[in-house]
Amino acid sequence: MSTAKSATTHQHHHAHHFRSDLHEFVSAKEGIWIFMVTEVLMFGGLFVAFFIYQALKPAVFAEGASYLDWKLGALNTLVLIVSSWTMALSIHYIQKGQNQRATWALITTLACGLIFMIVKYFEYTHKFEMGLMPGKFFFFEKAVNAELPLYFGFYYSMTGLHGLHVLTGMGLISWVLWRHLNGEFNEHYYTAVEGVCIFWHIVDLVWIFLFPLLYLIE
Amino acid sequence: MGNVSRSEHNTEEQWDGGHFIVPKEVLRTTVLTLIFLTVLTVVTAKFMDLGIFAGTVAFFIAFVKAMLVMMYFMGLKYDAKMNRWIFSMGFIFLVILAFFSVLDIWTRVHQSATL
């Protein structure tokens, strides 16, 4: 199974309250899934609120959506999908003992995260300049609907919370990349990479719904 | 899809799920399908006039994409049944939240529309 094992591979020992390495791995993963439930509920609450307000004020939300650039949204969707793929590949390569390939897969994932944030930066600054801000900071004078700041309250809450997750994910990927380069992971022990991998996929999962919600539906 | 090899360095114990390797071909097919569906959702939403079905179509495509990410990228197809249940609980409680919130707005606020 393994072909190119690192010369500096560390031996992992499971914590004393676990029966075995596998017991530790399975338990850690279950914990990550419980954490993922809290993520679904946190973003889910915002989605439910968005749907209700959109149903009550369709004109406000249609006007808000018209100020978003779907091309940038689509670009970011593709970037995140590719990053999810490379993240899954990093696990695959570590499991096969192909450490160099795993390193490049992690670096590519990190680069995709960076591209996503750069695109987001241009989107945000463009809106800031136009005055499309949430709540009392709103100063866009050509707004047709007086309640347009409400839409941008949702826009910044949802994409902002998502962006924070992208940044957190990038930090976590950097952390596992560092540990990977130190030879801490191998086909028998890669628990941290697996956890970060699942977290990164939920970032992708949330964006898969945010993209049609904000950019496509008017 | 789904020829998963399980490593057997712990033969003395059996865990549901445990270590599984998602084949590279499965990951590649998944990412290509996701890219295709992204193009499809843009085409149906921006270049076709689906009228009142536009939202339904866009969210149906998003649902399919989400299922692919969960099954193959997150590996829930091969993971322990317990983990599938745990993650499902998040969505089940989300449906409860959505159901009662919509019910409340529909029967109380929507009729006077002062919100």
mmCIF file of C-alpha atoms in Angstrom, chain B:
data_model
loop_
_atom_site.group_PDB
_atom_site.id
_atom_site.type_symbol
_atom_site.label_atom_id
_atom_site.label_comp_id
_atom_site.label_asym_id
_atom_site.label_seq_id
_atom_site.Cartn_x
_atom_site.Cartn_y
_atom_site.Cartn_z
ATOM 1 C CA MET B 1 -18.724 3.884 -7.576
ATOM 2 C CA GLY B 2 -17.668 2.566 -4.228
ATOM 3 C CA ASN B 3 -14.851 0.034 -4.279
ATOM 4 C CA VAL B 4 -13.463 1.039 -0.937
ATOM 5 C CA SER B 5 -10.475 -0.705 0.530
ATOM 6 C CA ARG B 6 -10.320 -0.791 4.308
ATOM 7 C CA SER B 7 -6.956 -1.023 5.991
ATOM 8 C CA GLU B 8 -6.729 -3.848 8.487
ATOM 9 C CA HIS B 9 -4.090 -2.886 10.991
ATOM 10 C CA ASN B 10 -6.557 -3.504 13.822
ATOM 11 C CA THR B 11 -7.857 -6.918 12.958
ATOM 12 C CA GLU B 12 -8.759 -7.785 16.538
ATOM 13 C CA GLU B 13 -11.575 -5.260 16.689
ATOM 14 C CA GLN B 14 -14.429 -4.333 14.414
ATOM 15 C CA TRP B 15 -15.753 -0.790 14.149
ATOM 16 C CA ASP B 16 -18.509 0.420 11.902
ATOM 17 C CA GLY B 17 -16.828 2.920 9.576
ATOM 18 C CA GLY B 18 -13.241 3.161 10.788
ATOM 19 C CA HIS B 19 -10.529 3.735 8.182
ATOM 20 C CA PHE B 20 -11.664 3.739 4.571
ATOM 21 C CA ILE B 21 -9.967 5.025 1.450
ATOM 22 C CA VAL B 22 -12.196 6.763 -1.091
ATOM 23 C CA PRO B 23 -10.795 5.814 -4.539
ATOM 24 C CA LYS B 24 -9.235 8.602 -6.616
ATOM 25 C CA GLU B 25 -11.592 7.832 -9.511
ATOM 26 C CA VAL B 26 -14.628 8.366 -7.272
ATOM 27 C CA LEU B 27 -13.259 11.741 -6.125
ATOM 28 C CA ARG B 28 -12.573 12.772 -9.732
ATOM 29 C CA THR B 29 -16.058 11.777 -10.925
ATOM 30 C CA THR B 30 -17.528 13.705 -7.977
ATOM 31 C CA VAL B 31 -15.636 16.934 -8.703
ATOM 32 C CA LEU B 32 -16.461 16.769 -12.440
ATOM 33 C CA THR B 33 -20.160 16.211 -11.665
ATOM 34 C CA LEU B 34 -20.101 19.149 -9.205
ATOM 35 C CA ILE B 35 -18.541 21.448 -11.825
ATOM 36 C CA PHE B 36 -21.124 20.313 -14.400
ATOM 37 C CA LEU B 37 -23.980 20.981 -11.949
ATOM 38 C CA THR B 38 -22.577 24.462 -11.159
ATOM 39 C CA VAL B 39 -22.601 25.301 -14.887
ATOM 40 C CA LEU B 40 -26.104 23.816 -15.159
ATOM 41 C CA THR B 41 -27.458 25.909 -12.276
ATOM 42 C CA VAL B 42 -26.021 29.118 -13.801
ATOM 43 C CA VAL B 43 -27.490 28.263 -17.234
ATOM 44 C CA THR B 44 -30.962 27.474 -15.847
ATOM 45 C CA ALA B 45 -31.038 30.537 -13.584
ATOM 46 C CA LYS B 46 -29.447 33.171 -15.817
ATOM 47 C CA PHE B 47 -29.977 32.068 -19.422
ATOM 48 C CA MET B 48 -33.379 30.349 -19.286
ATOM 49 C CA ASP B 49 -36.685 31.753 -18.161
ATOM 50 C CA LEU B 50 -38.142 29.192 -15.780
ATOM 51 C CA GLY B 51 -40.536 31.655 -14.158
ATOM 52 C CA ILE B 52 -41.813 30.548 -10.780
ATOM 53 C CA PHE B 53 -39.821 27.293 -10.989
ATOM 54 C CA ALA B 54 -36.452 29.088 -11.092
ATOM 55 C CA GLY B 55 -35.966 28.875 -7.325
ATOM 56 C CA THR B 56 -37.081 25.251 -7.096
ATOM 57 C CA VAL B 57 -34.727 24.180 -9.895
ATOM 58 C CA ALA B 58 -31.749 26.085 -8.399
ATOM 59 C CA PHE B 59 -32.299 24.574 -4.948
ATOM 60 C CA PHE B 60 -32.879 21.084 -6.309
ATOM 61 C CA ILE B 61 -29.501 21.289 -8.087
ATOM 62 C CA ALA B 62 -27.911 22.644 -4.867
ATOM 63 C CA PHE B 63 -29.428 19.698 -2.964
ATOM 64 C CA VAL B 64 -27.928 17.175 -5.416
ATOM 65 C CA LYS B 65 -24.538 18.927 -5.157
ATOM 66 C CA ALA B 66 -24.738 18.863 -1.356
ATOM 67 C CA MET B 67 -25.534 15.138 -1.393
ATOM 68 C CA LEU B 68 -22.477 14.458 -3.574
ATOM 69 C CA VAL B 69 -20.209 16.458 -1.227
ATOM 70 C CA MET B 70 -21.593 14.660 1.833
ATOM 71 C CA MET B 71 -21.455 11.149 0.361
ATOM 72 C CA TYR B 72 -18.104 11.150 -1.439
ATOM 73 C CA PHE B 73 -16.009 14.121 -0.213
ATOM 74 C CA MET B 74 -17.085 13.892 3.428
ATOM 75 C CA GLY B 75 -17.207 10.110 2.991
ATOM 76 C CA LEU B 76 -20.550 9.596 4.730
ATOM 77 C CA LYS B 77 -21.387 6.846 2.234
ATOM 78 C CA TYR B 78 -18.567 4.759 3.713
ATOM 79 C CA ASP B 79 -18.623 6.128 7.251
ATOM 80 C CA ALA B 80 -20.237 4.693 10.382
ATOM 81 C CA LYS B 81 -24.025 4.583 10.448
ATOM 82 C CA MET B 82 -23.834 6.541 13.707
ATOM 83 C CA ASN B 83 -22.098 9.473 11.943
ATOM 84 C CA ARG B 84 -24.728 9.511 9.210
ATOM 85 C CA TRP B 85 -27.392 9.716 11.903
ATOM 86 C CA ILE B 86 -25.576 12.425 13.870
ATOM 87 C CA PHE B 87 -25.228 14.654 10.801
ATOM 88 C CA SER B 88 -28.837 13.982 9.749
ATOM 89 C CA MET B 89 -30.024 15.229 13.141
ATOM 90 C CA GLY B 90 -28.772 18.740 12.283
ATOM 91 C CA PHE B 91 -30.992 18.843 9.206
ATOM 92 C CA ILE B 92 -33.948 17.227 10.995
ATOM 93 C CA PHE B 93 -33.895 19.940 13.687
ATOM 94 C CA LEU B 94 -33.453 22.581 10.985
ATOM 95 C CA VAL B 95 -36.665 21.346 9.318
ATOM 96 C CA ILE B 96 -38.454 21.612 12.689
ATOM 97 C CA LEU B 97 -37.195 25.196 13.096
ATOM 98 C CA ALA B 98 -38.231 26.102 9.540
ATOM 99 C CA PHE B 99 -41.628 24.412 9.839
ATOM 100 C CA PHE B 100 -42.755 26.145 13.023
ATOM 101 C CA SER B 101 -41.280 29.533 12.046
ATOM 102 C CA VAL B 102 -43.051 29.499 8.692
ATOM 103 C CA LEU B 103 -46.262 28.289 10.344
ATOM 104 C CA ASP B 104 -46.084 31.187 12.798
ATOM 105 C CA ILE B 105 -45.394 33.822 10.129
ATOM 106 C CA TRP B 106 -48.061 32.362 7.832
ATOM 107 C CA THR B 107 -50.853 32.313 10.396
ATOM 108 C CA ARG B 108 -50.005 35.464 12.376
ATOM 109 C CA VAL B 109 -47.775 38.005 10.649
ATOM 110 C CA HIS B 110 -48.482 37.306 6.992
ATOM 111 C CA GLN B 111 -52.171 38.221 7.341
ATOM 112 C CA SER B 112 -51.541 41.699 8.707
ATOM 113 C CA ALA B 113 -48.108 42.077 7.027
ATOM 114 C CA THR B 114 -46.674 44.644 9.390
ATOM 115 C CA LEU B 115 -43.288 42.960 9.973
#
